[in-house]
Amino acid sequence: MTNHDETATVRPLTLAWVHRHLEVGERIVGAETLHGGATAEMRRLTIGTRDESTRHLVLRSFVGPTRQGPAEDLLLREADALTTLTGTGVPAPGLVAVDPTAAHCEYPSLLMTHMPGRTVLDDEGLETRLPLLARQLVAVHSVRPADRPREYVALTTADTVVPPEGADAAVWSAAIDVIRKPAPRYEGRFLHRDFQPANVLFHLPPETSEGAGEVGITGVVDWAAASWGPADLDVAHCCTNLALLHGPEWGLRFTEAYQEAGGRLAAAVDERLYWQVREPLAFSEEVQWAARPWREAGRTELTTRAVEERLDTYVTSLMDALG
C-alpha cells in the first residue's frame, strides 16, 4: 500500500529531480519504502497522471558506502544494463533517469519503471519456481550486448575465506585449494551477477481464484553488478543462495535445472568445481550480512548459525559430488 505521508521523506533535491523526469501534468502523490535492499534506499513512487489514474516508478538512492564499490560505478552499470535489456524479452525495469554523481540529487540515484509481482523466499512452491528461475537465467545469458559490460569481479580469495565454526577443516582446506589455482578459461556471457530469489519477482495466482494464470516470473531486478563472465558463476551464485535459503540439496538441483533448460556450463569437472565452490566460499566472509535481509523478510529461523551450518553442508556436498 502506498503511504502518501511518506512523500516528504524523499529529499527535496531528489524530489525536484524526479519531477523533471515525469510526463507533463504528472506529479508524485505518494511513496513507499521497499524493504530488502542491502545496499541502497529503495522507494516506490506513486505518480498521479493527467487522466487521474496512477502509475509507479522506483527510486534507488545510495546514501552510504557499499560493499560492491563506488555508487557511481554501480549506478552507471545498472543504467547500462537496463538499456541493454530493453527489447530483449528479459523482464527488467526500464531506465528513466540516472544521477550517478549526485549532481542533482542529495545522493547518487537512479529512477526506473516499476515491475509487477513480488519476491518469494518461502520453501513452499519451490519445486514449481526452480525451473522458472533456471529458464530465466538461461535467457539472461542469451543476451548479446552491443557493448560488453565490465569483466566479472571475484568476490573472495583463498586467503580471505572464513570456514564456519565446527566445519571439517580438511574439506574446507581442499575447497580453498581449488580457488588458489588460476581461473579456467571460459566462454563469456552477459551476467546478472546477483541472480537469486530476492532479485526475482513472481506472479502467484490466488489459491481460491480460478483462471488467474499460472505461477510466472514478472521481473528481474537489481542489475548494478551486471558483468561479463562465465555462465557458471551466475549459476553458482544462485545455487548458493538456494542452498542457504532452502537447504543444500536445492543448490545442487538448480545446476541440473539450468542444464535441463538449455544452459551450458563448463565441460570439465575440475573447471566446474572451480566456479561452483568460489561462490559459497565468498559467502563465508559475510554470512551475517547475507542472512539479515532474509530474516527481515520473515525467514526468522535463518539465524547466522543456521546459515553457517547450511553453508558447511553445501560446500561438503560440492566437494563430494565434484571434488
PDB file of N, CA and C in Angstrom, residues 111-195:
ATOM      1  N   LEU A 111      16.371   6.297 -11.324  1.00  0.00           N
ATOM      2  CA  LEU A 111      14.913   6.231 -11.415  1.00  0.00           C
ATOM      3  C   LEU A 111      14.552   5.255 -12.529  1.00  0.00           C
ATOM      4  N   MET A 112      13.670   4.296 -12.221  1.00  0.00           N
ATOM      5  CA  MET A 112      13.312   3.268 -13.201  1.00  0.00           C
ATOM      6  C   MET A 112      11.839   2.928 -13.095  1.00  0.00           C
ATOM      7  N   THR A 113      11.353   2.209 -14.089  1.00  0.00           N
ATOM      8  CA  THR A 113       9.959   1.783 -14.051  1.00  0.00           C
ATOM      9  C   THR A 113       9.769   0.703 -12.998  1.00  0.00           C
ATOM     10  N   HIS A 114       8.557   0.563 -12.553  1.00  0.00           N
ATOM     11  CA  HIS A 114       8.218  -0.417 -11.515  1.00  0.00           C
ATOM     12  C   HIS A 114       7.763  -1.717 -12.160  1.00  0.00           C
ATOM     13  N   MET A 115       8.263  -2.843 -11.642  1.00  0.00           N
ATOM     14  CA  MET A 115       7.889  -4.152 -12.158  1.00  0.00           C
ATOM     15  C   MET A 115       6.820  -4.774 -11.267  1.00  0.00           C
ATOM     16  N   PRO A 116       5.817  -5.418 -11.852  1.00  0.00           N
ATOM     17  CA  PRO A 116       4.793  -6.076 -11.043  1.00  0.00           C
ATOM     18  C   PRO A 116       5.348  -7.345 -10.397  1.00  0.00           C
ATOM     19  N   GLY A 117       4.576  -7.895  -9.465  1.00  0.00           N
ATOM     20  CA  GLY A 117       4.969  -9.144  -8.817  1.00  0.00           C
ATOM     21  C   GLY A 117       5.667  -8.910  -7.492  1.00  0.00           C
ATOM     22  N   ARG A 118       6.120 -10.000  -6.890  1.00  0.00           N
ATOM     23  CA  ARG A 118       6.793  -9.901  -5.594  1.00  0.00           C
ATOM     24  C   ARG A 118       7.828 -11.009  -5.453  1.00  0.00           C
ATOM     25  N   THR A 119       8.785 -10.772  -4.580  1.00  0.00           N
ATOM     26  CA  THR A 119       9.767 -11.808  -4.294  1.00  0.00           C
ATOM     27  C   THR A 119       9.129 -12.891  -3.430  1.00  0.00           C
ATOM     28  N   VAL A 120       9.603 -14.123  -3.585  1.00  0.00           N
ATOM     29  CA  VAL A 120       9.092 -15.251  -2.815  1.00  0.00           C
ATOM     30  C   VAL A 120      10.293 -15.997  -2.229  1.00  0.00           C
ATOM     31  N   LEU A 121      10.397 -16.004  -0.914  1.00  0.00           N
ATOM     32  CA  LEU A 121      11.524 -16.653  -0.241  1.00  0.00           C
ATOM     33  C   LEU A 121      11.097 -17.870   0.565  1.00  0.00           C
ATOM     34  N   ASP A 122       9.827 -18.244   0.463  1.00  0.00           N
ATOM     35  CA  ASP A 122       9.319 -19.382   1.227  1.00  0.00           C
ATOM     36  C   ASP A 122       9.748 -20.698   0.584  1.00  0.00           C
ATOM     37  N   ASP A 123       9.806 -21.737   1.414  1.00  0.00           N
ATOM     38  CA  ASP A 123      10.099 -23.079   0.890  1.00  0.00           C
ATOM     39  C   ASP A 123       8.942 -23.614   0.049  1.00  0.00           C
ATOM     40  N   GLU A 124       7.727 -23.294   0.462  1.00  0.00           N
ATOM     41  CA  GLU A 124       6.545 -23.803  -0.243  1.00  0.00           C
ATOM     42  C   GLU A 124       6.525 -23.327  -1.690  1.00  0.00           C
ATOM     43  N   GLY A 125       6.314 -24.246  -2.601  1.00  0.00           N
ATOM     44  CA  GLY A 125       6.220 -23.910  -4.014  1.00  0.00           C
ATOM     45  C   GLY A 125       7.551 -23.855  -4.746  1.00  0.00           C
ATOM     46  N   LEU A 126       8.648 -24.148  -4.054  1.00  0.00           N
ATOM     47  CA  LEU A 126       9.966 -24.043  -4.685  1.00  0.00           C
ATOM     48  C   LEU A 126      10.104 -25.021  -5.848  1.00  0.00           C
ATOM     49  N   GLU A 127       9.482 -26.170  -5.736  1.00  0.00           N
ATOM     50  CA  GLU A 127       9.544 -27.166  -6.807  1.00  0.00           C
ATOM     51  C   GLU A 127       9.040 -26.579  -8.123  1.00  0.00           C
ATOM     52  N   THR A 128       8.033 -25.714  -8.036  1.00  0.00           N
ATOM     53  CA  THR A 128       7.492 -25.067  -9.237  1.00  0.00           C
ATOM     54  C   THR A 128       8.363 -23.910  -9.698  1.00  0.00           C
ATOM     55  N   ARG A 129       8.898 -23.154  -8.748  1.00  0.00           N
ATOM     56  CA  ARG A 129       9.669 -21.958  -9.099  1.00  0.00           C
ATOM     57  C   ARG A 129      11.061 -22.270  -9.639  1.00  0.00           C
ATOM     58  N   LEU A 130      11.641 -23.387  -9.220  1.00  0.00           N
ATOM     59  CA  LEU A 130      13.033 -23.682  -9.587  1.00  0.00           C
ATOM     60  C   LEU A 130      13.248 -23.721 -11.099  1.00  0.00           C
ATOM     61  N   PRO A 131      12.448 -24.469 -11.872  1.00  0.00           N
ATOM     62  CA  PRO A 131      12.676 -24.467 -13.328  1.00  0.00           C
ATOM     63  C   PRO A 131      12.409 -23.105 -13.962  1.00  0.00           C
ATOM     64  N   LEU A 132      11.516 -22.313 -13.377  1.00  0.00           N
ATOM     65  CA  LEU A 132      11.283 -20.962 -13.897  1.00  0.00           C
ATOM     66  C   LEU A 132      12.526 -20.102 -13.705  1.00  0.00           C
ATOM     67  N   LEU A 133      13.151 -20.212 -12.533  1.00  0.00           N
ATOM     68  CA  LEU A 133      14.393 -19.481 -12.277  1.00  0.00           C
ATOM     69  C   LEU A 133      15.473 -19.907 -13.267  1.00  0.00           C
ATOM     70  N   ALA A 134      15.563 -21.217 -13.500  1.00  0.00           N
ATOM     71  CA  ALA A 134      16.595 -21.730 -14.405  1.00  0.00           C
ATOM     72  C   ALA A 134      16.380 -21.216 -15.829  1.00  0.00           C
ATOM     73  N   ARG A 135      15.151 -21.270 -16.305  1.00  0.00           N
ATOM     74  CA  ARG A 135      14.879 -20.803 -17.671  1.00  0.00           C
ATOM     75  C   ARG A 135      15.137 -19.300 -17.795  1.00  0.00           C
ATOM     76  N   GLN A 136      14.826 -18.560 -16.734  1.00  0.00           N
ATOM     77  CA  GLN A 136      15.054 -17.124 -16.787  1.00  0.00           C
ATOM     78  C   GLN A 136      16.546 -16.806 -16.845  1.00  0.00           C
ATOM     79  N   LEU A 137      17.353 -17.550 -16.102  1.00  0.00           N
ATOM     80  CA  LEU A 137      18.796 -17.290 -16.124  1.00  0.00           C
ATOM     81  C   LEU A 137      19.393 -17.675 -17.473  1.00  0.00           C
ATOM     82  N   VAL A 138      18.899 -18.732 -18.081  1.00  0.00           N
ATOM     83  CA  VAL A 138      19.348 -19.081 -19.428  1.00  0.00           C
ATOM     84  C   VAL A 138      19.049 -17.928 -20.388  1.00  0.00           C
ATOM     85  N   ALA A 139      17.882 -17.306 -20.241  1.00  0.00           N
ATOM     86  CA  ALA A 139      17.510 -16.175 -21.100  1.00  0.00           C
ATOM     87  C   ALA A 139      18.447 -14.991 -20.876  1.00  0.00           C
ATOM     88  N   VAL A 140      18.816 -14.738 -19.634  1.00  0.00           N
ATOM     89  CA  VAL A 140      19.762 -13.652 -19.343  1.00  0.00           C
ATOM     90  C   VAL A 140      21.088 -13.919 -20.046  1.00  0.00           C
ATOM     91  N   HIS A 141      21.562 -15.142 -19.950  1.00  0.00           N
ATOM     92  CA  HIS A 141      22.856 -15.483 -20.547  1.00  0.00           C
ATOM     93  C   HIS A 141      22.806 -15.502 -22.073  1.00  0.00           C
ATOM     94  N   SER A 142      21.615 -15.476 -22.633  1.00  0.00           N
ATOM     95  CA  SER A 142      21.474 -15.456 -24.088  1.00  0.00           C
ATOM     96  C   SER A 142      21.545 -14.041 -24.657  1.00  0.00           C
ATOM     97  N   VAL A 143      21.521 -13.034 -23.798  1.00  0.00           N
ATOM     98  CA  VAL A 143      21.594 -11.641 -24.258  1.00  0.00           C
ATOM     99  C   VAL A 143      22.974 -11.380 -24.853  1.00  0.00           C
ATOM    100  N   ARG A 144      23.007 -10.753 -25.998  1.00  0.00           N
ATOM    101  CA  ARG A 144      24.267 -10.410 -26.657  1.00  0.00           C
ATOM    102  C   ARG A 144      24.375  -8.884 -26.762  1.00  0.00           C
ATOM    103  N   PRO A 145      24.986  -8.253 -25.779  1.00  0.00           N
ATOM    104  CA  PRO A 145      25.043  -6.786 -25.769  1.00  0.00           C
ATOM    105  C   PRO A 145      25.959  -6.232 -26.851  1.00  0.00           C
ATOM    106  N   ALA A 146      25.584  -5.103 -27.392  1.00  0.00           N
ATOM    107  CA  ALA A 146      26.437  -4.439 -28.385  1.00  0.00           C
ATOM    108  C   ALA A 146      27.752  -4.017 -27.745  1.00  0.00           C
ATOM    109  N   ASP A 147      27.677  -3.559 -26.514  1.00  0.00           N
ATOM    110  CA  ASP A 147      28.868  -3.189 -25.751  1.00  0.00           C
ATOM    111  C   ASP A 147      28.918  -4.051 -24.500  1.00  0.00           C
ATOM    112  N   ARG A 148      29.974  -4.811 -24.359  1.00  0.00           N
ATOM    113  CA  ARG A 148      30.079  -5.689 -23.204  1.00  0.00           C
ATOM    114  C   ARG A 148      30.224  -4.893 -21.911  1.00  0.00           C
ATOM    115  N   PRO A 149      29.586  -5.355 -20.826  1.00  0.00           N
ATOM    116  CA  PRO A 149      29.838  -4.744 -19.522  1.00  0.00           C
ATOM    117  C   PRO A 149      31.244  -5.126 -19.055  1.00  0.00           C
ATOM    118  N   ARG A 150      31.659  -4.597 -17.934  1.00  0.00           N
ATOM    119  CA  ARG A 150      32.998  -4.885 -17.440  1.00  0.00           C
ATOM    120  C   ARG A 150      33.134  -6.377 -17.085  1.00  0.00           C
ATOM    121  N   GLU A 151      34.358  -6.851 -17.047  1.00  0.00           N
ATOM    122  CA  GLU A 151      34.623  -8.235 -16.673  1.00  0.00           C
ATOM    123  C   GLU A 151      34.186  -8.471 -15.232  1.00  0.00           C
ATOM    124  N   TYR A 152      33.757  -9.688 -14.928  1.00  0.00           N
ATOM    125  CA  TYR A 152      33.317 -10.027 -13.582  1.00  0.00           C
ATOM    126  C   TYR A 152      34.434  -9.776 -12.560  1.00  0.00           C
ATOM    127  N   VAL A 153      34.036  -9.557 -11.332  1.00  0.00           N
ATOM    128  CA  VAL A 153      34.984  -9.389 -10.229  1.00  0.00           C
ATOM    129  C   VAL A 153      34.801 -10.553  -9.264  1.00  0.00           C
ATOM    130  N   ALA A 154      35.891 -11.237  -8.944  1.00  0.00           N
ATOM    131  CA  ALA A 154      35.821 -12.323  -7.960  1.00  0.00           C
ATOM    132  C   ALA A 154      35.544 -11.729  -6.585  1.00  0.00           C
ATOM    133  N   LEU A 155      34.706 -12.411  -5.813  1.00  0.00           N
ATOM    134  CA  LEU A 155      34.268 -11.863  -4.532  1.00  0.00           C
ATOM    135  C   LEU A 155      35.040 -12.414  -3.339  1.00  0.00           C
ATOM    136  N   THR A 156      36.041 -13.226  -3.588  1.00  0.00           N
ATOM    137  CA  THR A 156      36.829 -13.760  -2.483  1.00  0.00           C
ATOM    138  C   THR A 156      38.192 -14.184  -2.999  1.00  0.00           C
ATOM    139  N   THR A 157      39.102 -14.447  -2.079  1.00  0.00           N
ATOM    140  CA  THR A 157      40.397 -15.034  -2.406  1.00  0.00           C
ATOM    141  C   THR A 157      40.617 -16.217  -1.474  1.00  0.00           C
ATOM    142  N   ALA A 158      41.568 -17.050  -1.814  1.00  0.00           N
ATOM    143  CA  ALA A 158      41.851 -18.218  -0.986  1.00  0.00           C
ATOM    144  C   ALA A 158      42.277 -17.822   0.423  1.00  0.00           C
ATOM    145  N   ASP A 159      42.838 -16.625   0.574  1.00  0.00           N
ATOM    146  CA  ASP A 159      43.358 -16.210   1.880  1.00  0.00           C
ATOM    147  C   ASP A 159      42.340 -15.481   2.748  1.00  0.00           C
ATOM    148  N   THR A 160      41.161 -15.201   2.214  1.00  0.00           N
ATOM    149  CA  THR A 160      40.167 -14.463   2.999  1.00  0.00           C
ATOM    150  C   THR A 160      38.948 -15.299   3.374  1.00  0.00           C
ATOM    151  N   VAL A 161      38.897 -16.548   2.941  1.00  0.00           N
ATOM    152  CA  VAL A 161      37.784 -17.440   3.275  1.00  0.00           C
ATOM    153  C   VAL A 161      37.738 -17.670   4.784  1.00  0.00           C
ATOM    154  N   VAL A 162      36.529 -17.731   5.335  1.00  0.00           N
ATOM    155  CA  VAL A 162      36.337 -17.938   6.782  1.00  0.00           C
ATOM    156  C   VAL A 162      35.513 -19.204   6.998  1.00  0.00           C
ATOM    157  N   PRO A 163      36.151 -20.358   7.224  1.00  0.00           N
ATOM    158  CA  PRO A 163      35.383 -21.587   7.450  1.00  0.00           C
ATOM    159  C   PRO A 163      34.478 -21.449   8.670  1.00  0.00           C
ATOM    160  N   PRO A 164      33.232 -21.928   8.587  1.00  0.00           N
ATOM    161  CA  PRO A 164      32.322 -21.833   9.733  1.00  0.00           C
ATOM    162  C   PRO A 164      32.846 -22.625  10.934  1.00  0.00           C
ATOM    163  N   GLU A 165      32.420 -22.220  12.102  1.00  0.00           N
ATOM    164  CA  GLU A 165      32.805 -22.920  13.321  1.00  0.00           C
ATOM    165  C   GLU A 165      32.335 -24.374  13.250  1.00  0.00           C
ATOM    166  N   GLY A 166      33.227 -25.298  13.554  1.00  0.00           N
ATOM    167  CA  GLY A 166      32.879 -26.711  13.552  1.00  0.00           C
ATOM    168  C   GLY A 166      32.954 -27.374  12.201  1.00  0.00           C
ATOM    169  N   ALA A 167      33.339 -26.624  11.143  1.00  0.00           N
ATOM    170  CA  ALA A 167      33.412 -27.205   9.801  1.00  0.00           C
ATOM    171  C   ALA A 167      34.572 -28.183   9.707  1.00  0.00           C
ATOM    172  N   ASP A 168      34.460 -29.134   8.799  1.00  0.00           N
ATOM    173  CA  ASP A 168      35.526 -30.102   8.563  1.00  0.00           C
ATOM    174  C   ASP A 168      36.706 -29.371   7.923  1.00  0.00           C
ATOM    175  N   ALA A 169      37.777 -29.244   8.669  1.00  0.00           N
ATOM    176  CA  ALA A 169      38.931 -28.459   8.217  1.00  0.00           C
ATOM    177  C   ALA A 169      39.510 -29.014   6.922  1.00  0.00           C
ATOM    178  N   ALA A 170      39.538 -30.346   6.791  1.00  0.00           N
ATOM    179  CA  ALA A 170      40.119 -30.958   5.595  1.00  0.00           C
ATOM    180  C   ALA A 170      39.294 -30.630   4.350  1.00  0.00           C
ATOM    181  N   VAL A 171      37.961 -30.670   4.494  1.00  0.00           N
ATOM    182  CA  VAL A 171      37.084 -30.366   3.359  1.00  0.00           C
ATOM    183  C   VAL A 171      37.256 -28.920   2.922  1.00  0.00           C
ATOM    184  N   TRP A 172      37.245 -28.023   3.877  1.00  0.00           N
ATOM    185  CA  TRP A 172      37.371 -26.611   3.549  1.00  0.00           C
ATOM    186  C   TRP A 172      38.756 -26.276   3.010  1.00  0.00           C
ATOM    187  N   SER A 173      39.770 -26.922   3.518  1.00  0.00           N
ATOM    188  CA  SER A 173      41.118 -26.707   3.001  1.00  0.00           C
ATOM    189  C   SER A 173      41.207 -27.142   1.546  1.00  0.00           C
ATOM    190  N   ALA A 174      40.578 -28.276   1.239  1.00  0.00           N
ATOM    191  CA  ALA A 174      40.572 -28.758  -0.145  1.00  0.00           C
ATOM    192  C   ALA A 174      39.807 -27.804  -1.056  1.00  0.00           C
ATOM    193  N   ALA A 175      38.678 -27.272  -0.550  1.00  0.00           N
ATOM    194  CA  ALA A 175      37.885 -26.323  -1.345  1.00  0.00           C
ATOM    195  C   ALA A 175      38.673 -25.035  -1.589  1.00  0.00           C
ATOM    196  N   ILE A 176      39.360 -24.578  -0.566  1.00  0.00           N
ATOM    197  CA  ILE A 176      40.162 -23.359  -0.706  1.00  0.00           C
ATOM    198  C   ILE A 176      41.294 -23.570  -1.705  1.00  0.00           C
ATOM    199  N   ASP A 177      41.890 -24.753  -1.682  1.00  0.00           N
ATOM    200  CA  ASP A 177      42.962 -25.048  -2.641  1.00  0.00           C
ATOM    201  C   ASP A 177      42.459 -25.001  -4.080  1.00  0.00           C
ATOM    202  N   VAL A 178      41.179 -25.329  -4.277  1.00  0.00           N
ATOM    203  CA  VAL A 178      40.612 -25.284  -5.627  1.00  0.00           C
ATOM    204  C   VAL A 178      40.706 -23.878  -6.202  1.00  0.00           C
ATOM    205  N   ILE A 179      40.385 -22.853  -5.392  1.00  0.00           N
ATOM    206  CA  ILE A 179      40.383 -21.487  -5.929  1.00  0.00           C
ATOM    207  C   ILE A 179      41.743 -20.815  -5.827  1.00  0.00           C
ATOM    208  N   ARG A 180      42.745 -21.523  -5.317  1.00  0.00           N
ATOM    209  CA  ARG A 180      44.116 -20.995  -5.390  1.00  0.00           C
ATOM    210  C   ARG A 180      44.641 -21.087  -6.826  1.00  0.00           C
ATOM    211  N   LYS A 181      44.076 -21.980  -7.598  1.00  0.00           N
ATOM    212  CA  LYS A 181      44.516 -22.169  -8.976  1.00  0.00           C
ATOM    213  C   LYS A 181      44.027 -21.007  -9.844  1.00  0.00           C
ATOM    214  N   PRO A 182      44.667 -20.769 -10.966  1.00  0.00           N
ATOM    215  CA  PRO A 182      44.184 -19.730 -11.887  1.00  0.00           C
ATOM    216  C   PRO A 182      42.769 -20.059 -12.370  1.00  0.00           C
ATOM    217  N   ALA A 183      41.982 -19.025 -12.621  1.00  0.00           N
ATOM    218  CA  ALA A 183      40.626 -19.238 -13.123  1.00  0.00           C
ATOM    219  C   ALA A 183      40.678 -19.927 -14.476  1.00  0.00           C
ATOM    220  N   PRO A 184      39.800 -20.904 -14.705  1.00  0.00           N
ATOM    221  CA  PRO A 184      39.769 -21.587 -16.010  1.00  0.00           C
ATOM    222  C   PRO A 184      39.373 -20.625 -17.126  1.00  0.00           C
ATOM    223  N   ARG A 185      39.761 -20.945 -18.329  1.00  0.00           N
ATOM    224  CA  ARG A 185      39.287 -20.174 -19.475  1.00  0.00           C
ATOM    225  C   ARG A 185      37.789 -20.433 -19.646  1.00  0.00           C
ATOM    226  N   TYR A 186      37.084 -19.468 -20.188  1.00  0.00           N
ATOM    227  CA  TYR A 186      35.634 -19.619 -20.297  1.00  0.00           C
ATOM    228  C   TYR A 186      35.111 -18.865 -21.501  1.00  0.00           C
ATOM    229  N   GLU A 187      33.908 -19.253 -21.910  1.00  0.00           N
ATOM    230  CA  GLU A 187      33.177 -18.534 -22.951  1.00  0.00           C
ATOM    231  C   GLU A 187      32.315 -17.483 -22.266  1.00  0.00           C
ATOM    232  N   GLY A 188      32.559 -16.214 -22.564  1.00  0.00           N
ATOM    233  CA  GLY A 188      31.888 -15.136 -21.852  1.00  0.00           C
ATOM    234  C   GLY A 188      30.402 -15.049 -22.136  1.00  0.00           C
ATOM    235  N   ARG A 189      29.673 -14.637 -21.133  1.00  0.00           N
ATOM    236  CA  ARG A 189      28.230 -14.428 -21.221  1.00  0.00           C
ATOM    237  C   ARG A 189      27.864 -13.145 -20.464  1.00  0.00           C
ATOM    238  N   PHE A 190      26.717 -12.585 -20.823  1.00  0.00           N
ATOM    239  CA  PHE A 190      26.161 -11.454 -20.074  1.00  0.00           C
ATOM    240  C   PHE A 190      25.634 -11.987 -18.742  1.00  0.00           C
ATOM    241  N   LEU A 191      26.165 -11.482 -17.639  1.00  0.00           N
ATOM    242  CA  LEU A 191      25.813 -11.979 -16.313  1.00  0.00           C
ATOM    243  C   LEU A 191      25.008 -10.950 -15.526  1.00  0.00           C
ATOM    244  N   HIS A 192      24.052 -11.430 -14.759  1.00  0.00           N
ATOM    245  CA  HIS A 192      23.367 -10.574 -13.792  1.00  0.00           C
ATOM    246  C   HIS A 192      24.299 -10.321 -12.616  1.00  0.00           C
ATOM    247  N   ARG A 193      24.959 -11.322 -12.171  1.00  0.00           N
ATOM    248  CA  ARG A 193      25.961 -11.371 -11.107  1.00  0.00           C
ATOM    249  C   ARG A 193      25.376 -11.380  -9.690  1.00  0.00           C
ATOM    250  N   ASP A 194      24.063 -11.188  -9.577  1.00  0.00           N
ATOM    251  CA  ASP A 194      23.409 -11.398  -8.274  1.00  0.00           C
ATOM    252  C   ASP A 194      22.029 -11.996  -8.516  1.00  0.00           C
ATOM    253  N   PHE A 195      21.975 -12.950  -9.445  1.00  0.00           N
ATOM    254  CA  PHE A 195      20.700 -13.602  -9.755  1.00  0.00           C
ATOM    255  C   PHE A 195      20.389 -14.590  -8.639  1.00  0.00           C
TER     256      PHE A 195
END
